[in-house]
Coordinates of C-alpha atoms in Angstrom, one line a residue:
Chain A
M1065 CA 0.0 0.0 0.0
T1066 CA 1.2 3.5 -0.7
L1067 CA 0.9 5.5 2.4
S1068 CA 0.4 8.6 0.2
T1069 CA 4.1 9.5 0.6
P1070 CA 5.4 10.0 -2.9
A1071 CA 9.1 9.2 -3.3
P1072 CA 11.3 11.9 -4.9
G1073 CA 11.0 10.3 -8.3
G1074 CA 7.2 10.5 -8.1
S1075 CA 6.7 6.8 -7.8
P1076 CA 4.8 5.8 -4.7
V1077 CA 6.5 4.2 -1.7
R1078 CA 6.1 0.5 -2.3
Q1079 CA 4.7 -1.5 0.6
A1080 CA 5.9 -4.8 -0.6
G1081 CA 9.5 -4.9 0.6
G1082 CA 9.6 -8.5 1.7
G1083 CA 8.9 -8.3 5.4
T1084 CA 11.7 -9.3 7.8
A1085 CA 11.3 -10.6 11.3
A1086 CA 12.8 -8.9 14.3
P1087 CA 15.5 -11.0 16.0
L1088 CA 14.2 -13.9 18.2
P1089 CA 15.3 -12.4 21.6
A1090 CA 13.6 -9.1 20.7
R1091 CA 10.4 -10.9 19.7
V1092 CA 10.3 -12.9 22.9
L1093 CA 11.2 -10.0 25.2
R1094 CA 8.7 -7.7 23.6
H1095 CA 5.9 -10.3 23.8
G1096 CA 6.9 -11.0 27.4
A1097 CA 6.7 -7.3 28.3
Y1098 CA 3.4 -6.9 26.4
E1099 CA 1.8 -9.8 28.3
A1100 CA 3.2 -8.8 31.7
L1101 CA 1.8 -5.3 31.2
G1102 CA -1.5 -6.8 30.3
M1103 CA -1.5 -8.9 33.5
L1104 CA -0.5 -6.0 35.7
R1105 CA -3.2 -3.7 34.1
N1106 CA -5.9 -6.3 34.7
G1107 CA -7.8 -5.6 37.9
E1108 CA -8.7 -9.2 38.8
Q1109 CA -5.1 -10.4 38.0
L1110 CA -3.7 -7.6 40.2
V1111 CA -5.9 -8.7 43.1
L1112 CA -4.7 -12.3 42.6
A1113 CA -1.1 -11.3 42.2
I1114 CA -0.7 -8.6 44.9
V1115 CA -3.7 -8.0 47.1
L1116 CA -4.4 -11.7 48.1
P1117 CA -0.8 -12.5 48.9
L1118 CA -0.5 -9.3 51.0
L1119 CA -3.7 -10.2 52.9
A1120 CA -2.4 -13.8 53.4
L1121 CA 0.9 -12.4 54.7
T1122 CA -0.9 -10.1 57.2
A1123 CA -3.3 -12.8 58.4
L1124 CA -0.4 -15.2 58.9
V1125 CA 1.5 -12.7 61.0
L1126 CA -1.5 -11.7 63.1
T1127 CA -2.8 -15.2 63.8
P1128 CA -1.1 -18.1 65.6
V1129 CA -1.5 -20.5 62.6
L1130 CA 2.2 -20.9 62.0
D1131 CA 3.4 -20.8 65.6
A1132 CA 4.2 -24.5 65.7
Y1133 CA 6.8 -24.2 62.8
G1134 CA 9.2 -21.6 64.0
P1135 CA 10.0 -18.9 66.5
D1136 CA 9.1 -16.0 64.2
R1137 CA 5.8 -16.0 62.4
I1138 CA 6.9 -13.7 59.5
D1139 CA 10.0 -15.9 58.8
V1140 CA 7.8 -19.0 58.3
A1141 CA 5.0 -17.0 56.5
A1142 CA 7.0 -15.2 53.9
P1143 CA 8.4 -18.2 51.9
G1144 CA 5.0 -19.8 51.8
V1145 CA 3.4 -16.6 50.5
L1146 CA 6.1 -16.3 47.8
A1147 CA 5.2 -19.9 46.8
L1148 CA 1.5 -18.8 46.7
C1149 CA 2.5 -15.9 44.4
T1150 CA 4.2 -18.3 42.0
M1151 CA 1.1 -20.4 41.8
S1152 CA -1.3 -17.4 41.3
T1153 CA 0.8 -15.8 38.5
A1154 CA 2.2 -18.8 36.6
F1155 CA -0.8 -21.2 37.0
T1156 CA -4.1 -19.3 37.7
G1157 CA -3.4 -15.9 36.1
Q1158 CA -1.5 -17.1 33.1
G1159 CA -3.8 -20.1 32.6
I1160 CA -6.9 -17.9 32.5
A1161 CA -5.4 -15.3 30.2
T1162 CA -4.2 -18.1 27.8
G1163 CA -7.6 -19.8 27.8
F1164 CA -9.4 -16.7 26.8
D1165 CA -6.7 -15.7 24.2
R1166 CA -7.3 -19.2 22.7
R1167 CA -11.1 -18.6 22.6
Y1168 CA -10.7 -15.3 20.8
G1169 CA -8.3 -16.7 18.3
V1170 CA -5.4 -14.5 19.6
L1171 CA -3.1 -17.5 19.8
R1172 CA -3.8 -18.5 16.2
F1173 CA -3.3 -14.9 15.0
L1174 CA 0.0 -14.4 16.9
S1175 CA 1.3 -17.7 15.7
T1176 CA 1.0 -16.5 12.1
T1177 CA 3.3 -13.5 12.9
P1178 CA 7.1 -13.9 13.2
L1179 CA 6.6 -14.5 16.9
G1180 CA 5.3 -18.0 16.1
R1181 CA 4.2 -20.7 18.5
S1182 CA 7.5 -21.2 20.3
G1183 CA 8.0 -17.4 20.7
L1184 CA 4.5 -17.1 22.1
I1185 CA 5.2 -19.8 24.8
L1186 CA 8.7 -18.3 25.6
G1187 CA 7.1 -14.8 25.8
K1188 CA 4.5 -16.1 28.3
A1189 CA 7.3 -17.6 30.4
V1190 CA 9.1 -14.2 30.3
A1191 CA 5.8 -12.5 31.3
V1192 CA 5.4 -14.8 34.3
A1193 CA 9.0 -14.1 35.3
V1194 CA 8.4 -10.3 35.1
V1195 CA 5.2 -10.4 37.1
L1196 CA 6.8 -12.7 39.7
A1197 CA 9.7 -10.3 40.0
V1198 CA 7.3 -7.5 40.7
Q1199 CA 5.6 -9.7 43.3
L1200 CA 8.9 -10.5 44.9
V1201 CA 9.7 -6.8 45.3
V1202 CA 6.3 -5.8 46.6
I1203 CA 5.5 -8.9 48.8
G1204 CA 9.1 -9.5 49.8
G1205 CA 9.4 -5.8 50.6
A1206 CA 6.3 -5.8 52.7
A1207 CA 7.5 -8.9 54.6
V1208 CA 10.9 -7.2 55.3
L1209 CA 9.0 -4.2 56.7
M1210 CA 7.1 -6.7 58.9
G1211 CA 10.5 -7.9 60.2
W1212 CA 11.3 -10.8 57.8
T1213 CA 15.0 -11.8 57.9
P1214 CA 15.6 -14.5 55.3
E1215 CA 18.6 -16.8 55.8
P1216 CA 21.3 -15.4 53.4
A1217 CA 22.6 -18.9 52.6
G1218 CA 19.2 -19.8 51.3
I1219 CA 18.7 -17.0 48.8
L1220 CA 20.4 -18.8 45.8
P1221 CA 18.5 -22.1 46.4
A1222 CA 15.3 -20.2 46.8
A1223 CA 15.9 -18.4 43.5
L1224 CA 16.4 -21.8 41.8
L1225 CA 13.2 -23.2 43.4
L1226 CA 11.2 -20.2 42.3
L1227 CA 12.5 -20.7 38.7
L1228 CA 11.6 -24.4 38.7
G1229 CA 8.3 -23.7 40.4
S1230 CA 7.3 -21.1 37.9
A1231 CA 8.3 -23.4 35.0
A1232 CA 6.2 -26.3 36.5
F1233 CA 3.1 -24.1 37.2
T1234 CA 3.4 -22.3 33.8
A1235 CA 3.4 -25.6 32.0
L1236 CA 0.5 -26.8 34.2
G1237 CA -1.5 -23.6 33.5
L1238 CA -0.8 -24.0 29.7
L1239 CA -1.9 -27.6 29.9
V1240 CA -5.3 -26.7 31.5
A1241 CA -5.8 -23.6 29.2
G1242 CA -5.0 -25.6 26.0
T1243 CA -7.3 -28.5 26.7
L1244 CA -10.4 -27.1 28.5
R1245 CA -12.8 -24.3 27.5
P1246 CA -11.9 -20.9 29.0
E1247 CA -14.8 -21.0 31.5
A1248 CA -13.6 -24.4 32.7
T1249 CA -10.0 -23.2 32.9
L1250 CA -11.2 -20.3 35.0
A1251 CA -13.0 -22.6 37.4
V1252 CA -10.3 -25.3 37.5
T1253 CA -7.3 -23.0 38.0
N1254 CA -9.1 -21.0 40.7
L1255 CA -10.3 -24.2 42.5
V1256 CA -6.9 -25.9 42.3
W1257 CA -5.3 -22.7 43.6
I1258 CA -7.6 -22.6 46.6
L1259 CA -7.1 -26.3 47.4
L1260 CA -3.4 -26.2 47.1
A1261 CA -3.2 -23.0 49.1
A1262 CA -5.2 -24.5 51.8
A1263 CA -3.9 -28.1 51.9
G1264 CA -1.2 -28.4 49.3
G1265 CA 1.8 -27.6 51.5
V1266 CA 2.2 -24.1 50.2
I1267 CA 1.6 -22.1 53.4
I1268 CA 1.3 -24.8 56.0
P1269 CA 4.1 -27.4 55.8
A1270 CA 3.1 -30.8 54.3
A1271 CA 4.5 -32.5 57.4
S1272 CA 1.7 -31.0 59.5
L1273 CA -1.0 -32.6 57.4
P1274 CA -2.7 -35.9 58.5
A1275 CA -0.2 -38.8 58.1
A1276 CA -2.4 -40.5 55.5
A1277 CA -2.3 -37.4 53.2
E1278 CA 1.3 -36.4 53.7
P1279 CA 3.0 -38.8 51.1
F1280 CA 0.6 -37.6 48.4
V1281 CA 0.9 -33.9 49.3
S1282 CA 4.7 -34.0 49.5
V1283 CA 5.0 -34.9 45.8
L1284 CA 2.7 -32.1 44.7
P1285 CA 4.6 -29.1 43.1
S1286 CA 2.9 -26.9 45.7
A1287 CA 4.4 -28.7 48.6
A1288 CA 7.8 -29.0 46.9
L1289 CA 7.9 -25.3 46.3
G1290 CA 6.5 -24.3 49.7
D1291 CA 8.6 -26.7 51.8
G1292 CA 11.6 -26.2 49.7
L1293 CA 11.4 -22.4 50.1
R1294 CA 10.9 -22.7 53.8
A1295 CA 13.9 -25.0 54.1
A1296 CA 16.0 -22.5 52.2
L1297 CA 14.9 -19.2 53.6
V1298 CA 14.2 -20.3 57.2
D1299 CA 17.0 -22.9 57.8
G1300 CA 19.4 -22.0 54.9
V1301 CA 19.2 -25.6 53.6
F1302 CA 19.1 -26.6 50.0
D1303 CA 16.4 -29.3 49.4
P1304 CA 17.4 -31.4 46.3
I1305 CA 14.3 -33.5 46.5
A1306 CA 12.0 -30.5 46.2
C1307 CA 14.1 -29.4 43.1
L1308 CA 13.7 -32.9 41.5
V1309 CA 9.9 -32.9 42.2
L1310 CA 9.5 -29.5 40.6
L1311 CA 11.7 -30.5 37.7
A1312 CA 9.6 -33.7 37.1
W1313 CA 6.4 -31.7 37.2
A1314 CA 7.8 -29.1 34.8
A1315 CA 9.0 -31.9 32.4
L1316 CA 5.8 -33.9 32.5
A1317 CA 3.4 -30.9 32.2
S1318 CA 5.5 -29.6 29.3
L1319 CA 5.4 -32.9 27.5
A1320 CA 1.6 -33.2 28.1
A1321 CA 1.0 -29.6 27.0
I1322 CA 3.1 -30.2 23.8
R1323 CA 1.0 -33.3 23.1
W1324 CA -2.5 -32.1 23.9
F1325 CA -2.5 -28.3 23.7
K1326 CA -5.1 -27.1 21.2
W1327 CA -4.4 -23.8 19.6
S1328 CA -8.0 -23.2 18.4
Chain B
M816 CA 13.7 -16.8 -5.6
P817 CA 12.4 -16.0 -9.1
T818 CA 9.3 -13.8 -9.1
S819 CA 7.8 -16.0 -11.8
S820 CA 6.9 -18.8 -9.4
P821 CA 3.5 -18.5 -7.8
A822 CA 3.2 -17.1 -4.3
L823 CA 1.0 -20.0 -3.2
E824 CA 0.7 -23.4 -4.8
I825 CA -1.7 -26.1 -3.5
D826 CA -2.0 -29.5 -5.2
G827 CA -4.6 -32.1 -4.2
L828 CA -4.8 -30.9 -0.6
V829 CA -6.5 -33.4 1.8
K830 CA -7.5 -32.6 5.4
D831 CA -9.3 -34.9 7.8
F832 CA -10.9 -33.7 11.1
G833 CA -11.7 -35.9 14.0
P834 CA -12.3 -38.4 15.4
V835 CA -15.8 -37.2 15.7
G836 CA -17.8 -38.6 18.6
A837 CA -21.2 -38.1 16.9
L838 CA -20.0 -40.3 14.0
D839 CA -18.8 -43.2 16.2
G840 CA -15.3 -41.8 16.3
R841 CA -14.8 -41.7 12.6
M842 CA -12.7 -39.1 10.8
V843 CA -14.4 -36.5 8.6
R844 CA -12.7 -35.6 5.3
V845 CA -13.2 -31.8 5.0
L846 CA -10.8 -31.3 2.2
D847 CA -10.6 -33.8 -0.6
G848 CA -8.4 -32.5 -3.4
V849 CA -8.3 -28.7 -3.3
S850 CA -5.8 -27.3 -5.8
L851 CA -5.0 -23.7 -6.5
R852 CA -2.3 -21.2 -7.4
A853 CA -2.0 -17.6 -6.4
E854 CA 0.2 -15.2 -8.3
R855 CA 1.9 -12.0 -7.2
G856 CA 0.2 -8.8 -8.3
A857 CA -3.2 -10.5 -8.4
V858 CA -6.3 -11.0 -6.3
T859 CA -7.1 -14.7 -6.0
V860 CA -10.5 -15.5 -4.6
L861 CA -11.7 -18.8 -3.1
L862 CA -15.4 -18.7 -3.6
G863 CA -17.7 -21.2 -1.9
A864 CA -20.7 -21.7 0.3
N865 CA -20.3 -21.7 4.1
G866 CA -18.7 -25.1 5.0
A867 CA -17.2 -25.7 1.6
G868 CA -13.7 -25.8 3.0
K869 CA -12.4 -22.3 2.2
T870 CA -11.1 -21.5 5.7
T871 CA -9.5 -24.9 6.2
T872 CA -7.7 -24.5 2.9
L873 CA -6.4 -21.1 4.0
E874 CA -5.4 -22.5 7.4
C875 CA -3.3 -25.2 5.7
A876 CA -1.7 -22.5 3.5
Q877 CA -1.0 -20.4 6.6
G878 CA 0.6 -23.2 8.6
L879 CA -2.2 -23.2 11.2
Q880 CA -3.3 -26.7 10.1
R881 CA -1.2 -29.6 8.9
A882 CA -2.2 -31.1 5.6
D883 CA -3.0 -34.8 5.7
G884 CA -2.3 -35.2 2.0
G885 CA -1.3 -33.2 -1.1
R886 CA 1.3 -30.5 -1.4
V887 CA 1.3 -26.9 -0.1
R888 CA 4.0 -24.4 -1.0
L889 CA 3.9 -20.9 0.3
L890 CA 6.6 -18.7 -1.3
G891 CA 8.3 -22.0 -2.2
E892 CA 8.3 -23.4 1.4
D893 CA 6.2 -25.7 3.5
P894 CA 4.0 -23.4 5.6
W895 CA 3.6 -26.1 8.4
R896 CA 7.4 -25.7 9.0
A897 CA 7.4 -22.0 8.5
T898 CA 10.4 -20.1 9.9
P899 CA 9.9 -16.7 11.4
Q900 CA 11.4 -15.3 8.2
L901 CA 8.7 -16.9 6.1
R902 CA 6.0 -15.7 8.5
A903 CA 7.4 -12.2 8.2
R904 CA 6.7 -12.2 4.5
V905 CA 3.1 -13.3 4.9
G906 CA 0.2 -11.3 6.4
V907 CA -2.9 -13.1 7.8
M908 CA -6.3 -11.7 8.6
L909 CA -8.3 -14.5 10.3
Q910 CA -12.1 -14.8 9.9
D911 CA -12.7 -14.2 13.6
G912 CA -10.1 -11.5 13.8
G913 CA -8.0 -13.1 16.5
L914 CA -8.0 -9.8 18.5
P915 CA -7.7 -9.6 22.3
P916 CA -10.8 -7.8 23.5
S917 CA -9.2 -6.0 26.5
V918 CA -6.3 -4.4 24.5
R919 CA -6.6 -1.0 22.8
P920 CA -6.4 -1.1 19.0
L921 CA -3.2 0.9 18.5
A922 CA -1.4 -0.9 21.4
L923 CA -2.1 -4.2 19.6
L924 CA -1.0 -2.8 16.2
R925 CA 2.2 -1.4 17.8
H926 CA 2.9 -4.8 19.4
V927 CA 2.3 -6.7 16.2
A928 CA 4.6 -4.2 14.4
S929 CA 7.3 -4.8 17.0
M930 CA 7.6 -8.4 15.7
Y931 CA 9.1 -7.1 12.5
A932 CA 12.5 -5.6 11.8
D933 CA 11.1 -3.0 9.4
P934 CA 7.4 -2.5 9.9
L935 CA 5.2 0.1 8.2
P936 CA 4.9 3.3 10.2
V937 CA 2.0 2.5 12.6
D938 CA 0.6 6.0 12.7
A939 CA 0.4 6.3 8.9
L940 CA -1.2 2.8 8.6
A941 CA -3.7 3.6 11.4
G942 CA -4.6 6.8 9.7
R943 CA -5.0 5.2 6.3
L944 CA -7.4 2.6 7.8
G945 CA -9.2 5.2 10.0
L946 CA -8.1 3.4 13.2
D947 CA -7.0 6.6 14.9
A948 CA -10.6 7.6 15.4
F949 CA -11.1 4.7 17.9
G950 CA -7.5 3.9 18.9
A951 CA -8.0 4.6 22.6
V952 CA -11.0 2.4 23.4
S953 CA -10.6 -1.3 24.1
I954 CA -11.2 -3.7 21.2
R955 CA -14.3 -5.2 22.7
R956 CA -16.1 -1.9 22.1
L957 CA -15.4 -1.8 18.4
S958 CA -18.0 -2.5 15.7
G959 CA -17.5 -5.4 13.4
G960 CA -16.3 -3.2 10.6
Q961 CA -13.8 -1.5 12.9
K962 CA -12.4 -4.8 14.1
Q963 CA -12.0 -6.0 10.5
R964 CA -10.1 -2.8 9.7
L965 CA -7.8 -3.4 12.7
A966 CA -7.3 -7.0 11.7
L967 CA -6.4 -5.9 8.2
A968 CA -3.9 -3.4 9.6
C969 CA -2.3 -6.2 11.7
A970 CA -2.0 -8.3 8.6
L971 CA -0.3 -5.5 6.6
V972 CA 2.0 -3.9 9.2
G973 CA 4.9 -6.2 8.5
R974 CA 5.1 -5.3 4.8
P975 CA 4.1 -8.8 3.6
E976 CA 4.5 -10.2 0.1
V977 CA 1.5 -12.5 0.5
V978 CA -1.8 -11.5 2.3
F979 CA -4.5 -13.9 3.3
L980 CA -7.9 -12.4 4.0
D981 CA -10.6 -14.7 5.3
E982 CA -14.0 -13.2 4.5
P983 CA -12.6 -9.6 4.6
S984 CA -16.0 -8.0 3.9
A985 CA -17.9 -9.9 6.7
G986 CA -19.7 -7.4 8.9
L987 CA -18.4 -4.3 7.0
D988 CA -20.4 -1.2 6.9
P989 CA -20.4 0.6 3.5
Q990 CA -17.6 3.0 4.5
S991 CA -15.3 0.2 5.8
R992 CA -16.1 -1.8 2.7
T993 CA -14.9 1.0 0.4
I994 CA -11.7 1.5 2.4
V995 CA -11.0 -2.3 2.5
F996 CA -11.7 -2.8 -1.2
D997 CA -9.5 0.2 -2.2
I998 CA -6.7 -1.2 -0.1
I999 CA -7.0 -4.6 -1.7
R1000 CA -6.7 -3.0 -5.1
E1001 CA -3.6 -1.0 -4.0
L1002 CA -2.0 -4.2 -2.6
R1003 CA -2.5 -5.8 -6.0
A1004 CA -1.0 -2.8 -7.8
D1005 CA 2.0 -3.0 -5.4
G1006 CA 2.7 -6.5 -6.6
L1007 CA 1.4 -8.4 -3.5
A1008 CA -0.4 -11.8 -3.9
V1009 CA -3.8 -11.3 -2.3
I1010 CA -5.7 -14.4 -1.4
L1011 CA -9.1 -14.0 0.0
T1012 CA -12.2 -16.2 0.7
T1013 CA -15.7 -15.0 0.3
H1014 CA -19.2 -16.4 -0.1
L1015 CA -20.3 -13.1 -1.6
L1016 CA -20.5 -13.3 -5.4
D1017 CA -20.5 -9.6 -5.6
D1018 CA -17.1 -9.4 -3.8
A1019 CA -15.7 -11.9 -6.1
Q1020 CA -17.0 -10.2 -9.2
R1021 CA -15.6 -6.8 -8.1
L1022 CA -12.2 -7.9 -6.8
A1023 CA -11.1 -11.2 -8.3
D1024 CA -8.4 -11.6 -11.0
Y1025 CA -8.8 -15.3 -10.7
V1026 CA -11.5 -17.4 -9.0
F1027 CA -11.3 -20.9 -7.5
I1028 CA -14.7 -22.3 -6.7
V1029 CA -14.5 -24.7 -3.7
E1030 CA -17.4 -27.0 -3.1
G1031 CA -17.5 -30.1 -0.9
G1032 CA -13.9 -29.9 -0.1
R1033 CA -12.5 -29.8 -3.6
T1034 CA -11.8 -27.2 -6.3
V1035 CA -14.6 -27.6 -8.8
A1036 CA -14.0 -24.7 -11.2
E1037 CA -11.4 -22.0 -11.8
G1038 CA -10.8 -19.1 -14.1
T1039 CA -11.1 -15.4 -14.4
V1040 CA -14.5 -14.0 -13.8
A1041 CA -14.8 -13.5 -17.6
E1042 CA -13.8 -17.1 -18.3
L1043 CA -16.1 -18.6 -15.7
T1044 CA -19.1 -16.6 -16.9
A1045 CA -18.5 -17.2 -20.6
D1046 CA -21.4 -18.9 -22.2
T1047 CA -20.0 -22.3 -22.5
E1048 CA -23.3 -24.1 -23.1
A1049 CA -24.1 -21.8 -26.0
D1050 CA -27.7 -21.6 -25.0
G1051 CA -27.6 -17.9 -25.4
T1052 CA -28.2 -17.3 -21.7
R1053 CA -27.5 -13.7 -20.8
E1054 CA -28.3 -11.4 -18.0
L1055 CA -29.5 -7.9 -18.4
R1056 CA -29.4 -5.6 -15.4
F1057 CA -30.8 -2.1 -15.2
E1058 CA -31.3 0.5 -12.6
T1059 CA -34.2 2.9 -12.4
V1060 CA -37.1 4.0 -10.1
P1061 CA -38.1 1.2 -7.7
G1062 CA -41.3 -0.7 -7.8
L1063 CA -41.8 -1.2 -11.5
S1064 CA -43.9 -4.3 -12.2
F1065 CA -43.3 -6.1 -15.5
P1066 CA -46.4 -6.8 -17.5
S1067 CA -46.9 -10.6 -17.8
D1068 CA -46.9 -10.5 -21.6
L1069 CA -43.6 -8.6 -21.7
L1070 CA -40.7 -11.1 -22.2
P1071 CA -42.4 -14.0 -20.5
H1072 CA -39.5 -16.3 -21.5
L1073 CA -37.1 -14.5 -19.2
L1074 CA -36.6 -14.7 -15.5
Q1075 CA -37.4 -11.2 -14.1
R1076 CA -36.9 -9.8 -10.7
E1077 CA -36.1 -6.7 -8.7
T1078 CA -33.1 -7.8 -6.6
E1079 CA -32.9 -4.6 -4.6
P1080 CA -35.2 -1.5 -4.8
G1081 CA -34.6 -0.1 -8.3
Q1082 CA -32.2 -2.9 -9.4
Y1083 CA -33.8 -5.2 -12.0
V1084 CA -32.4 -8.4 -13.5
L1085 CA -33.7 -10.2 -16.6
R1086 CA -32.1 -13.6 -17.3
G1087 CA -32.5 -16.1 -20.1
P1088 CA -32.0 -16.5 -23.8
L1089 CA -32.0 -12.8 -24.5
T1090 CA -32.3 -11.5 -28.1
A1091 CA -31.8 -8.1 -29.7
D1092 CA -35.6 -8.0 -30.2
D1093 CA -36.1 -8.5 -26.4
V1094 CA -33.9 -5.6 -25.7
A1095 CA -35.9 -3.4 -28.2
R1096 CA -39.2 -4.4 -26.6
L1097 CA -37.8 -3.6 -23.1
A1098 CA -36.7 -0.2 -24.3
R1099 CA -40.2 0.5 -25.8
W1100 CA -41.7 -0.5 -22.5
W1101 CA -39.4 2.0 -20.6
D1102 CA -40.5 4.6 -23.1
A1103 CA -44.2 3.8 -22.5
C1104 CA -43.7 4.0 -18.7
G1105 CA -41.7 7.2 -19.0
V1106 CA -38.6 5.9 -17.3
M1107 CA -35.0 6.0 -18.4
P1108 CA -32.6 3.7 -16.6
T1109 CA -29.6 5.3 -14.9
S1110 CA -27.5 2.2 -15.9
I1111 CA -27.8 -0.8 -18.1
S1112 CA -25.5 -3.8 -18.4
L1113 CA -25.6 -6.9 -20.4
A1114 CA -23.4 -9.9 -19.6
P1115 CA -23.2 -13.5 -20.3
R1116 CA -23.9 -15.7 -17.3
S1117 CA -23.2 -14.3 -13.8
L1118 CA -21.0 -16.1 -11.3
E1119 CA -24.2 -17.0 -9.5
D1120 CA -25.4 -18.9 -12.5
V1121 CA -22.0 -20.6 -12.7
F1122 CA -22.1 -21.6 -9.1
L1123 CA -25.7 -22.9 -9.4
D1124 CA -24.7 -25.0 -12.4
I1125 CA -21.8 -26.5 -10.7
S1126 CA -23.1 -27.1 -7.2
G1127 CA -26.8 -27.4 -7.9
R1128 CA -27.5 -25.0 -5.0
S1129 CA -27.5 -21.4 -4.2
I1130 CA -24.3 -20.1 -2.6
R1131 CA -26.1 -18.3 0.2

């Protein structure tokens, strides 16, 4: 199309130039930023990502729920709430957004652009990481203000766990979003979030659950992330089993998503 | 790559869907031998009734669906294995738009533009398509025609060589329709291969350089509009259209051997084995009624006749 900009010779500016793709890192990072901004601008997502974790943190500090697990309430509460943040962003928030994008044909359209299917998935992972970083700053900052003193030796193991945890929950969110209708995705991801938050070893250690439930709960990604973060940030201990559990969930959910994800 | 090779080549495309639960888990063959070619600098139209297989054909050509049989070559490559560089040379406007409802139109267009190394200037493109008038509201508030124009902008912003438009005039108000049709003609003039689907014969007649009629999952006829409507059966069937005041009723003894109808107020069509004498009688009747048509056209068969002959049913 000529954009009514005549070139000096008088011939119109040709539209057909043979389009060229932006480089892969630029495409992925731009899509990640675009989706992250979309998530942070969405009111419901913001409640899920920031407001609920802050409420949970406050409630856990004001009530004696966690008194059995450590001398200082905030030290036990903060790692669990960070695990909760990972679940809400990577699984619930991202799953719901992807489910509706699939309904509206957004995934199909974007996969016809140079972004492509793999760029779309990588971009979503970047978006989850960006939102999670914002949560770490806001929720972690609030916890520090409430007196949280994380064990320095556990910071690096915690970062690794958060990375593996967001990979596992992102893959699980994509699996749900790519196989169920968006309304069902909305219901399932919210329900699973509530169940795991309440009894999945996220906030309350799996070891405190009834003995019959403990073996099942301890292999859930929620418990691996919650207990692993507490081991790291409360005791400064690296938990290799938690890492392996999260790695296994990430691998299995990714394979399942690759196999069963429907783009339309 | 030499510019003489076609932009899109499809040979004997087969596509199965399923398994379908309602059919005891059997597969349904939705495409069973679609073949077509689309050249650069031309508008190629896939014409067919709803459900004929037009959209599935496009999706196989765009790499959104994988062909189960046959051969698809888009700019010489397999679209199912499209690289980002191939996708950058191809613009796609989906039938349902594929637009996120909560995003603002210009934000989406800028984002799509950012996937390309050298996109069109977004502001100029938005102005050309009249998007700037509603750039600040979210997409869910746009009318059907506004969404179509945005989807077209998203398909064009990367400076493609090939553009796929699935039902581009669906839901368009007259103003949007004029803008979109003008742009399609400009794209052709700029040397792009424009491939569009429609079930509207009027669109095909107005835009197409070359038409492929798709019916029951296969290509059943192809040619330029002139070729397709040429009087192949030599029965002298012609169509005379004229435009004048609405509500004229034809006397029953005037040209009873011709099919006569008023398609829209003031638009009249006579069809059948038309002779010069018939035209003279018609002109005398106009004179007797005191009307003078504002336009008269005489053509061999219309695309609608062709479609009826081939498929045995109306396209609508």
